[in-house]
Short mmCIF file of C-alpha atoms in Angstrom, two decimals:
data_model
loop_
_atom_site.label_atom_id
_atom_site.label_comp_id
_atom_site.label_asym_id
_atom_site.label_seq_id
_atom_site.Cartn_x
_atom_site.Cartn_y
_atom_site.Cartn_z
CA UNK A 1249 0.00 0.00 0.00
CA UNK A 1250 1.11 3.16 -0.73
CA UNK A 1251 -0.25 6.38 -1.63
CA UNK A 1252 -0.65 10.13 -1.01
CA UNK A 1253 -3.53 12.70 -0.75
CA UNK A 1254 -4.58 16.21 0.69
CA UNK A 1255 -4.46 16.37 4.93
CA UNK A 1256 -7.27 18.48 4.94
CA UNK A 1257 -8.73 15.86 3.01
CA UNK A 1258 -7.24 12.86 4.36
CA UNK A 1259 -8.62 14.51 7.95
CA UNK A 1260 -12.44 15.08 7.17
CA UNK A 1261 -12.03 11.36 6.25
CA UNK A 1262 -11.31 10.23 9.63
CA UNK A 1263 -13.05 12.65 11.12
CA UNK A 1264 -16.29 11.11 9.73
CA UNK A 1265 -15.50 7.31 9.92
CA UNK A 1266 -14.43 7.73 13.22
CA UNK A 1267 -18.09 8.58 14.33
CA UNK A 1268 -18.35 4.57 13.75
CA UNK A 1269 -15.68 3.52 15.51
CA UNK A 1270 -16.00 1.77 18.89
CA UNK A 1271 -13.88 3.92 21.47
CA UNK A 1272 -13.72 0.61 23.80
CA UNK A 1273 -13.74 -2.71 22.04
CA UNK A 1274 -13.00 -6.71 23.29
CA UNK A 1275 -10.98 -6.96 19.62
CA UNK A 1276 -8.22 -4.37 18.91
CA UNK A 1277 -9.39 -4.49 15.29
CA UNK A 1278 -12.92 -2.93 16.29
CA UNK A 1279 -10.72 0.08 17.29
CA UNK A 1280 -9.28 0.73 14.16
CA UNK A 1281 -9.78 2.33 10.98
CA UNK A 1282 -9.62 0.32 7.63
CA UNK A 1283 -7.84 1.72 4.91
CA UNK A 1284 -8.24 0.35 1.28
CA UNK A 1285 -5.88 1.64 -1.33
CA UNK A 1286 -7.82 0.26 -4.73
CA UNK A 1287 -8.96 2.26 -7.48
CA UNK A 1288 -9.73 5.12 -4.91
CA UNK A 1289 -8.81 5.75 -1.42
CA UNK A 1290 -11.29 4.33 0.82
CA UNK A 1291 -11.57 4.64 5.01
CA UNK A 1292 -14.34 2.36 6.94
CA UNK A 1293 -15.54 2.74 10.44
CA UNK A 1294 -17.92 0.05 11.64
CA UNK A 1295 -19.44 -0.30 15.22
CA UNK A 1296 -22.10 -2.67 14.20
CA UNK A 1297 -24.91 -0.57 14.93
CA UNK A 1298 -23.74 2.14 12.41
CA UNK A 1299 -20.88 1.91 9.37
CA UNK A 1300 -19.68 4.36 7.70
CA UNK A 1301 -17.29 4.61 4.25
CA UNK A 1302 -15.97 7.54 3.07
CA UNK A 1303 -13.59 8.34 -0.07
CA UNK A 1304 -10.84 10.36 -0.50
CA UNK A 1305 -9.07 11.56 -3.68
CA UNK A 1306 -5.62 10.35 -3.52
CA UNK A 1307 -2.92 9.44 -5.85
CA UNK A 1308 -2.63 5.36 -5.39
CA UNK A 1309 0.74 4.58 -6.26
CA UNK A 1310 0.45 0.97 -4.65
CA UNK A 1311 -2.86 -0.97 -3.93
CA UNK A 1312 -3.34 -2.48 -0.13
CA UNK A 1313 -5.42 -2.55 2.85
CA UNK A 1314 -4.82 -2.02 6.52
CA UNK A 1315 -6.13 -1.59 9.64
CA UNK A 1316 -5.00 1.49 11.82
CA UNK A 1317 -5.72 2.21 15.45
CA UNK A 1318 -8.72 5.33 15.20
CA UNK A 1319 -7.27 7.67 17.67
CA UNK A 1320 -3.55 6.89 17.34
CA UNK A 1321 -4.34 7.89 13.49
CA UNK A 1322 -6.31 10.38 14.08
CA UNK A 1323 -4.01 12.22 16.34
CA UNK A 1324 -1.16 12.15 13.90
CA UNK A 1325 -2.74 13.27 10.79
CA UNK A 1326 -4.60 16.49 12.86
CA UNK A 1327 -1.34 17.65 14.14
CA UNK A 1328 0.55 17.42 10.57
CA UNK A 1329 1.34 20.28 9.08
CA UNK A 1330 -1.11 21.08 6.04
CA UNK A 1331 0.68 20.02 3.35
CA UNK A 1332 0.56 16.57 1.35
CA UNK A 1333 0.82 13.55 3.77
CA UNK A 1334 2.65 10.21 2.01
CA UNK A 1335 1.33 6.99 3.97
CA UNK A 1336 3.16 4.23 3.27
CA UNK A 1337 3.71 -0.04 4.69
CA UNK A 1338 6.74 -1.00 4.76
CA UNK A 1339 6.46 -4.70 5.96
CA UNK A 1340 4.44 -6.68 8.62
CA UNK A 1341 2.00 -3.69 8.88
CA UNK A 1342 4.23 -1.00 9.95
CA UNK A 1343 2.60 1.80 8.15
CA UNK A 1344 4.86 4.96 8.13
CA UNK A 1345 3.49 8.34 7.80
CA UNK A 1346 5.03 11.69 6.27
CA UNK A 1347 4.22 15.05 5.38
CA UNK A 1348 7.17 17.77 5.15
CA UNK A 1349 9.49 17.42 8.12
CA UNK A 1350 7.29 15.18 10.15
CA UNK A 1351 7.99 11.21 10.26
CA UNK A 1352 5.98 8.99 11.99
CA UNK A 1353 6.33 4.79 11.96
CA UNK A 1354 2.56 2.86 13.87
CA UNK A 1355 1.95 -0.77 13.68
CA UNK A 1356 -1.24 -1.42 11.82
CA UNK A 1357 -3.37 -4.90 12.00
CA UNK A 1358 -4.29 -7.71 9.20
CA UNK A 1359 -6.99 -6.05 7.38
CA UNK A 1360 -8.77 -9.76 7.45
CA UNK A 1361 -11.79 -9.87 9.71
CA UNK A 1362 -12.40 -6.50 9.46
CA UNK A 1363 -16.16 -6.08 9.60
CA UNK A 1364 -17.35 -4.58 6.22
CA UNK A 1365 -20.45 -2.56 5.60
CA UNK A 1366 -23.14 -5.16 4.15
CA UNK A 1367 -25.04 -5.06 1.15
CA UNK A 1368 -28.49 -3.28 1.57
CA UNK A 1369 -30.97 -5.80 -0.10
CA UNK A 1370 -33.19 -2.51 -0.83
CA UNK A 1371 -36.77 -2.37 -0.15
CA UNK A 1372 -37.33 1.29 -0.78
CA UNK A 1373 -35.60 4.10 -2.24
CA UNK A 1374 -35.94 8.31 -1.67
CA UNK A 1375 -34.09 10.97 -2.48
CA UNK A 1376 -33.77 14.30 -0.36
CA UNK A 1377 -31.70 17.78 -0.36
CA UNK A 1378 -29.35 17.73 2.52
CA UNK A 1379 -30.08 20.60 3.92
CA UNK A 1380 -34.01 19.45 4.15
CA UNK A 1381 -33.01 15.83 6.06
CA UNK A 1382 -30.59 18.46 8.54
CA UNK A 1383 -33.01 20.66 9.24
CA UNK A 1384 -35.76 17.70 10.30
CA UNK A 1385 -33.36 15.98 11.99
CA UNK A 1386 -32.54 19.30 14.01
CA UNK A 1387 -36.27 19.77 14.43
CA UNK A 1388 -36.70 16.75 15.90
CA UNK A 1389 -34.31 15.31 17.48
CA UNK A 1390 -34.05 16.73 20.70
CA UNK A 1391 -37.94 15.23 21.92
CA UNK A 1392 -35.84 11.75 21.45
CA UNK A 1393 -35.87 9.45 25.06
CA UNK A 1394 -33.36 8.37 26.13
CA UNK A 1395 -34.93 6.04 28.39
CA UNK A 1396 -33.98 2.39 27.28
CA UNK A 1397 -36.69 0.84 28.67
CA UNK A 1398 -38.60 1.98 25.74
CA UNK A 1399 -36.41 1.58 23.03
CA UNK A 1400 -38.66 2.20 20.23
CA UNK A 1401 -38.67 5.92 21.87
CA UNK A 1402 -34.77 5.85 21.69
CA UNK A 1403 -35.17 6.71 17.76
CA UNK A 1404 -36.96 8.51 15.31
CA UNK A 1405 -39.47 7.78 12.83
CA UNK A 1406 -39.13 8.46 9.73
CA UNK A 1407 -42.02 8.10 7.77
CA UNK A 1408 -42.95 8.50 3.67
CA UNK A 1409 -46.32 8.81 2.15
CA UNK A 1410 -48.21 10.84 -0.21
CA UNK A 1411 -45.02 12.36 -1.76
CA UNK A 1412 -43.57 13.91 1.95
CA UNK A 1413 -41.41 12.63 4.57
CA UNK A 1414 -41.99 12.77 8.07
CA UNK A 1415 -39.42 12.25 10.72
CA UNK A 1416 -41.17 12.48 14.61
CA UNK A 1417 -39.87 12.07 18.04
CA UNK A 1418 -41.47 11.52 21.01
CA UNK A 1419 -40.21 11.13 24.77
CA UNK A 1420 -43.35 11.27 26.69
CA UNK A 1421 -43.51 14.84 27.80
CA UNK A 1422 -42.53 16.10 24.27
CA UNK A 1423 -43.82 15.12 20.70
CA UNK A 1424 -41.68 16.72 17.57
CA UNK A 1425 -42.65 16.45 14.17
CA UNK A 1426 -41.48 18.02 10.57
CA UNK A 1427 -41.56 17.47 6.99
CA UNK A 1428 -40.44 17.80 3.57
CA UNK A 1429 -41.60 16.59 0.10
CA UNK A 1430 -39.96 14.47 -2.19
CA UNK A 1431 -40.44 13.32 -5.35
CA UNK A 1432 -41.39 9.14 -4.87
CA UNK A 1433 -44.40 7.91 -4.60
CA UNK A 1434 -43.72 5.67 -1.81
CA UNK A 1435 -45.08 4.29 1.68
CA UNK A 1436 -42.70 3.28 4.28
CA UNK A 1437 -41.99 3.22 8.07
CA UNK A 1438 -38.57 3.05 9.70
CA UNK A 1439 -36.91 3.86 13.44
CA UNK A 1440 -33.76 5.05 13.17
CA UNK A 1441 -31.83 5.15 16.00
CA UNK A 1442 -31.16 8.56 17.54
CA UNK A 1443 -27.72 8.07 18.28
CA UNK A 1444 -27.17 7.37 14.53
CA UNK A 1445 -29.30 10.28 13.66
CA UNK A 1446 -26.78 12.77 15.35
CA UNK A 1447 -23.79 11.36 13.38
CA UNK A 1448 -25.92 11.39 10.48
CA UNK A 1449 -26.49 14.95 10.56
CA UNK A 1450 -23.13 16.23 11.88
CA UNK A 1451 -22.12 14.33 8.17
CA UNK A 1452 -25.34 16.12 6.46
CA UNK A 1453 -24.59 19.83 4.61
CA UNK A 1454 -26.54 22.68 4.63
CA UNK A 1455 -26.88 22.18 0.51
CA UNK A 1456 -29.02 21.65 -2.28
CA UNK A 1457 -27.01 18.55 -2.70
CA UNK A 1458 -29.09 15.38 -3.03
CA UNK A 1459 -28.72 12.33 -0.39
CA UNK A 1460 -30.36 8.81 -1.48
CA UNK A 1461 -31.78 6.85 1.24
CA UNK A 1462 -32.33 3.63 0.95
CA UNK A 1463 -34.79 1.31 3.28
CA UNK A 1464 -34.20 -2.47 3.69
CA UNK A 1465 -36.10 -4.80 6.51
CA UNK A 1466 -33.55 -3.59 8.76
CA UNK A 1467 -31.31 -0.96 7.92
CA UNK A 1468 -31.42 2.38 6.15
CA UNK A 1469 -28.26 3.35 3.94
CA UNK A 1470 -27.45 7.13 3.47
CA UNK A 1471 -25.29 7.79 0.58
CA UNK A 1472 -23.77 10.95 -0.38
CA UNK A 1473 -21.04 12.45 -3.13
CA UNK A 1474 -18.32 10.33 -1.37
CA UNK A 1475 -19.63 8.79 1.82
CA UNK A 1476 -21.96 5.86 2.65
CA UNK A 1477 -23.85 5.88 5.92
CA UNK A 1478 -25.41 2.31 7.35
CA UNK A 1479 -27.68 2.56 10.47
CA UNK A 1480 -29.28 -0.26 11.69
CA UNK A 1481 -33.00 0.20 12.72
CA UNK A 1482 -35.08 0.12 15.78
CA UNK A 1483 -37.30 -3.25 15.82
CA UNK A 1484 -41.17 -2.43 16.86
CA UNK A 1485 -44.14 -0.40 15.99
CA UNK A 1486 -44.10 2.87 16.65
CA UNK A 1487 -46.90 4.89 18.98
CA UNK A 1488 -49.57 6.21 17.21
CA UNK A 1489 -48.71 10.10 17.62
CA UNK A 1490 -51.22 11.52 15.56
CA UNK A 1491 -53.87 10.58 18.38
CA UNK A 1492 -51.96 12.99 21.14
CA UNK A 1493 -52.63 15.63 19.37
CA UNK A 1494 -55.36 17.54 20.99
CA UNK A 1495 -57.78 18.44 18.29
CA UNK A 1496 -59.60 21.39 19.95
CA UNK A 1497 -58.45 24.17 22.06
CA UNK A 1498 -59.55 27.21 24.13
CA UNK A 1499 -56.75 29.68 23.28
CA UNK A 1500 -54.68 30.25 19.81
CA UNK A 1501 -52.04 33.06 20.61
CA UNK A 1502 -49.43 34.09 17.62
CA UNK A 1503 -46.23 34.81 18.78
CA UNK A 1504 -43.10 36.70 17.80
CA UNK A 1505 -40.35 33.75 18.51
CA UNK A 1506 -37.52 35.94 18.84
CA UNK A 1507 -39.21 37.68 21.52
CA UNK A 1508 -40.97 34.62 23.27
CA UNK A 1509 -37.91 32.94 22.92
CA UNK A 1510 -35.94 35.61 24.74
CA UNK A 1511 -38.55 35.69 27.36
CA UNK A 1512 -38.74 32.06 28.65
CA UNK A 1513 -34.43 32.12 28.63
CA UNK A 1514 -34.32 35.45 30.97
CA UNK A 1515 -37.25 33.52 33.05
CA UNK A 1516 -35.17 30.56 33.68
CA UNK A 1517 -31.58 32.77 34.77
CA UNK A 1518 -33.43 32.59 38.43
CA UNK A 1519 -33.44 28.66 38.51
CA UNK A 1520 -30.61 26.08 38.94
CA UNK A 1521 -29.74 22.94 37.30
CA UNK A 1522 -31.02 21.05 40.41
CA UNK A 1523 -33.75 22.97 40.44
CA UNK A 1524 -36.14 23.25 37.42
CA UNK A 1525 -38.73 25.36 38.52
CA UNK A 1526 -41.86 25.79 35.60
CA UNK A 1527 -42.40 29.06 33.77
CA UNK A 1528 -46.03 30.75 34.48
CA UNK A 1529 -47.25 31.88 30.89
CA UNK A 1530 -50.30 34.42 32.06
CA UNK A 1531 -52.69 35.18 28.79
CA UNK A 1532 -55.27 38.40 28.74
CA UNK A 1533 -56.19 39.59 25.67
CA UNK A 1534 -53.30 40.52 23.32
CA UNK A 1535 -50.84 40.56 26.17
CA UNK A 1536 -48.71 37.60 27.45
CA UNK A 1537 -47.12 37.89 31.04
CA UNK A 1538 -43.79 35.63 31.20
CA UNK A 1539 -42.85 35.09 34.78
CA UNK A 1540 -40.97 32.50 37.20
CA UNK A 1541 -40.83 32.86 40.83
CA UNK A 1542 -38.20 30.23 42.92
CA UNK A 1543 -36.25 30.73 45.94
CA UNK A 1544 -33.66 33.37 44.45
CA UNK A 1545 -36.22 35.68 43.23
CA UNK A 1546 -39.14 36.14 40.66
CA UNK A 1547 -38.91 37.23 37.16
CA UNK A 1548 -41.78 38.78 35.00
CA UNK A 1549 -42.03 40.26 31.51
CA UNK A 1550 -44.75 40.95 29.04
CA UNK A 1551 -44.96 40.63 25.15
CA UNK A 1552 -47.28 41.39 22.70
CA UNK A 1553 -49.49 38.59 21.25
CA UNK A 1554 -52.43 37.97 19.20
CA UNK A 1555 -54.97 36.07 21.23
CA UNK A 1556 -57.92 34.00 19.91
CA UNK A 1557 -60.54 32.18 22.48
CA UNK A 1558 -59.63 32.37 26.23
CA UNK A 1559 -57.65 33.96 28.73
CA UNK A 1560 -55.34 31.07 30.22
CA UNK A 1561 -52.82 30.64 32.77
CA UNK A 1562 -49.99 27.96 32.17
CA UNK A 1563 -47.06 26.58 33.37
CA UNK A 1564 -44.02 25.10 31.69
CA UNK A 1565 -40.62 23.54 31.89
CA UNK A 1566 -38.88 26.05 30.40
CA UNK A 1567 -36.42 24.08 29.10
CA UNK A 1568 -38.81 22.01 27.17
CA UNK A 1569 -40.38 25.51 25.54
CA UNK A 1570 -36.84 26.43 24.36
CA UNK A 1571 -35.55 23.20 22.91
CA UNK A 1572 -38.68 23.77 20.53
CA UNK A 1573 -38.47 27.30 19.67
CA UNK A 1574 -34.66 27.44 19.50
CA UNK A 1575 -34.64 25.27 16.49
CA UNK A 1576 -37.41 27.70 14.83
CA UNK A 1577 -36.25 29.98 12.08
CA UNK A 1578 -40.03 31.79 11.42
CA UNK A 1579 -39.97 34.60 12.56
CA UNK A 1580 -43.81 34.15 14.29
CA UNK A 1581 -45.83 30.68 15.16
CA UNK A 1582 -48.95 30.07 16.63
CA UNK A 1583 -49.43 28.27 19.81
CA UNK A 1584 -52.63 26.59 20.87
CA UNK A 1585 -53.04 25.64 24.31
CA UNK A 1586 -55.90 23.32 24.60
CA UNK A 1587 -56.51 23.57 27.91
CA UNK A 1588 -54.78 24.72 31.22
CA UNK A 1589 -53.51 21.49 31.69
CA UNK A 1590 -53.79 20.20 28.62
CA UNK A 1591 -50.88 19.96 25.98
CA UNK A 1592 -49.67 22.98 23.84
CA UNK A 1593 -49.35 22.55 19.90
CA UNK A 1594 -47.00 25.39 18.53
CA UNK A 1595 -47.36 25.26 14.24
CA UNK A 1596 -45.97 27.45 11.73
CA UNK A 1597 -48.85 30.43 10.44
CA UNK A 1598 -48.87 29.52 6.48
CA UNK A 1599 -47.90 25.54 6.53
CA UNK A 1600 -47.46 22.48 8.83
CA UNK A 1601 -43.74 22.02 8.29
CA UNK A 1602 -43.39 21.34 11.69
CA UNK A 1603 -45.72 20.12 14.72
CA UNK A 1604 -44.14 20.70 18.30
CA UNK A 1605 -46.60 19.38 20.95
CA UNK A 1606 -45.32 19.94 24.81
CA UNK A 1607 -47.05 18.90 28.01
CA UNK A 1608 -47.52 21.54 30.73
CA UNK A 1609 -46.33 21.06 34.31
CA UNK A 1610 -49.32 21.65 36.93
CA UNK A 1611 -48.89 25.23 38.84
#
């Protein structure tokens, strides 16, 4: 094996693969990187759960394959100078490493028995702009549970119908849900693992370049210009969140986010960690009165809404109000609260791109 190629390049390689790498494995192998030198340059991280190949453009002056410790690699290629690296083996898998003045010599491992990603026997196919998948993954993710207990609530569903695809989270206290069309005309149900989502999208672009997913009984592939992501999915039916949300309500306020937003985070300076105290919303009229009172002190401060129906008094976590409207880039929603101790809904005003639902906290 031997070969050479860009260390910006060579990095964002490993940088990626290495989301798939097990930090602490039984099998020194399950540590390590694989590195193919064939046609292309090609890097493979595999944790079972999740795999991940990625390719590099490299000059291949001599074909091979090796397996290199993830971190050891890692470490050495982030602190070369940026420059052309030249990776070499020399002989019983001592791999040695160069790039201008810098020298480096590792021991590597038999590339045999590394675990490959699989074939996907594909079931169903859809095609997406990355920057569409990022943002519902970033709309959604945080309502994940991470109870494991109920591990169908550990990951997402993502869902396709009627020419849109639906991704929704739910962790009991929390529902998230947002969507995006596509061009197939297909039906399909999958629960991807949240864990894998949040490599997923730390890989995904904010583009209009296209990402193929493909379904199989058990996995979903993600495949992009040079790198293939393999997730495994999340066995079980998934609850049946369309019947949480409340389908009347008493009060429909429309709210500036920026300044709702704002409101709830200067409400929750006066709690602690330890101490999660809920956020009073107080509705008359057009006028919504934000205020928190705990054992440090009380905070109050009105906006300016537009109110529909009732006057209502609420309470909150406030940190499950901002992990909703922080990911939010309208610049005003609605919210409908269906009851005073029933769940809010917050929806965009022209479309329903997204659905947050979030369960009050008695006051």
């Amino acid at each position: 094996m031997n070969f050479s190629c860009n260390k910006q390049d060579l990095l964002e390689a490993i940088t990626t693969v290495q989301k798939a790498v097990m930090s602490k494995a039984t099998l020194p192998i399950l540590e390590g990187i694989y590195i193919e030198a064939g046609d292309s340059l090609k890097l493979v991280g595999n944790c079972f759960d999740m795999g991940i190949e990625y390719y590099v453009n490299a000059d291949i002056k001599e074909k091979g394959s090796i397996v290199l410790n993830s971190k050891m690699f890692s470490d050495i290629i982030r602190g070369l100078p940026d420059s052309e690296v030249f990776i070499y083996e020399k002989e019983n898998y001592v791999v040695v490493i160069e790039c201008s003045n810098s020298y480096f010599e590792i021991k590597g491992l038999s590339p045999e028995g590394y675990p490959m990603l699989p074939e996907i026997e594909e079931k169903d196919k859809i095609t997406v702009q990355q920057s569409a998948l990022k943002d519902m993954i970033r709309k959604t993710i945080y309502a994940i549970s991470n109870d494991e207990k109920n591990k169908i609530l550990t990951g997402s569903l993502m869902e396709a119908s009627d020419g849109e695809i639906t991704m929704v989270s739910l962790d009991g206290y929390r529902l998230a849900i947002a969507k995006t069309f596509i061009k197939e005309v297909v039906s399909f149900k999958a629960i991807i693992p949240g864990k894998n989502l949040g490599e997923i999208y730390k890989v995904l672009e904010q583009s209009d370049e296209k990402v193929k997913i493909t379904l199989s009984t058990n996995q979903a592939l993600f495949e992009f210009e040079n790198c293939r992501i393999i997730s495994k999915l999340i066995d079980g039916e998934y609850m049946n969140y369309r019947s949480f949300i409340p389908e009347k309500f008493e009060t429909q306020v429309e709210v500036n986010v920026k300044e709702f937003t704002k409101g709830i985070e200067r409400a929750s300076v006066i709690m602690s960690e330890e101490n999660k105290y809920p956020v009073k919303l107080i509705i008359e009229g057009d006028s919504m009165l934000i205020t928190s009172s705990t054992k440090f002190g009380i905070s109050k401060e009105q906006i300016e809404v537009s109110t529909n129906g009732s006057n209502m008094t609420i309470g909150f976590n406030p940190r499950f109000l901002l992990d909703s409207f922080r990911v939010i880039e309208d610049e005003k929603v609605e919210i409908y609260f269906s009851s005073p101790v029933g769940p809010c809904v917050v929806k965009p005003i022209e479309s329903d791109k997204f659905t947050f639902m979030i369960l009050p906290v008695r006051i």
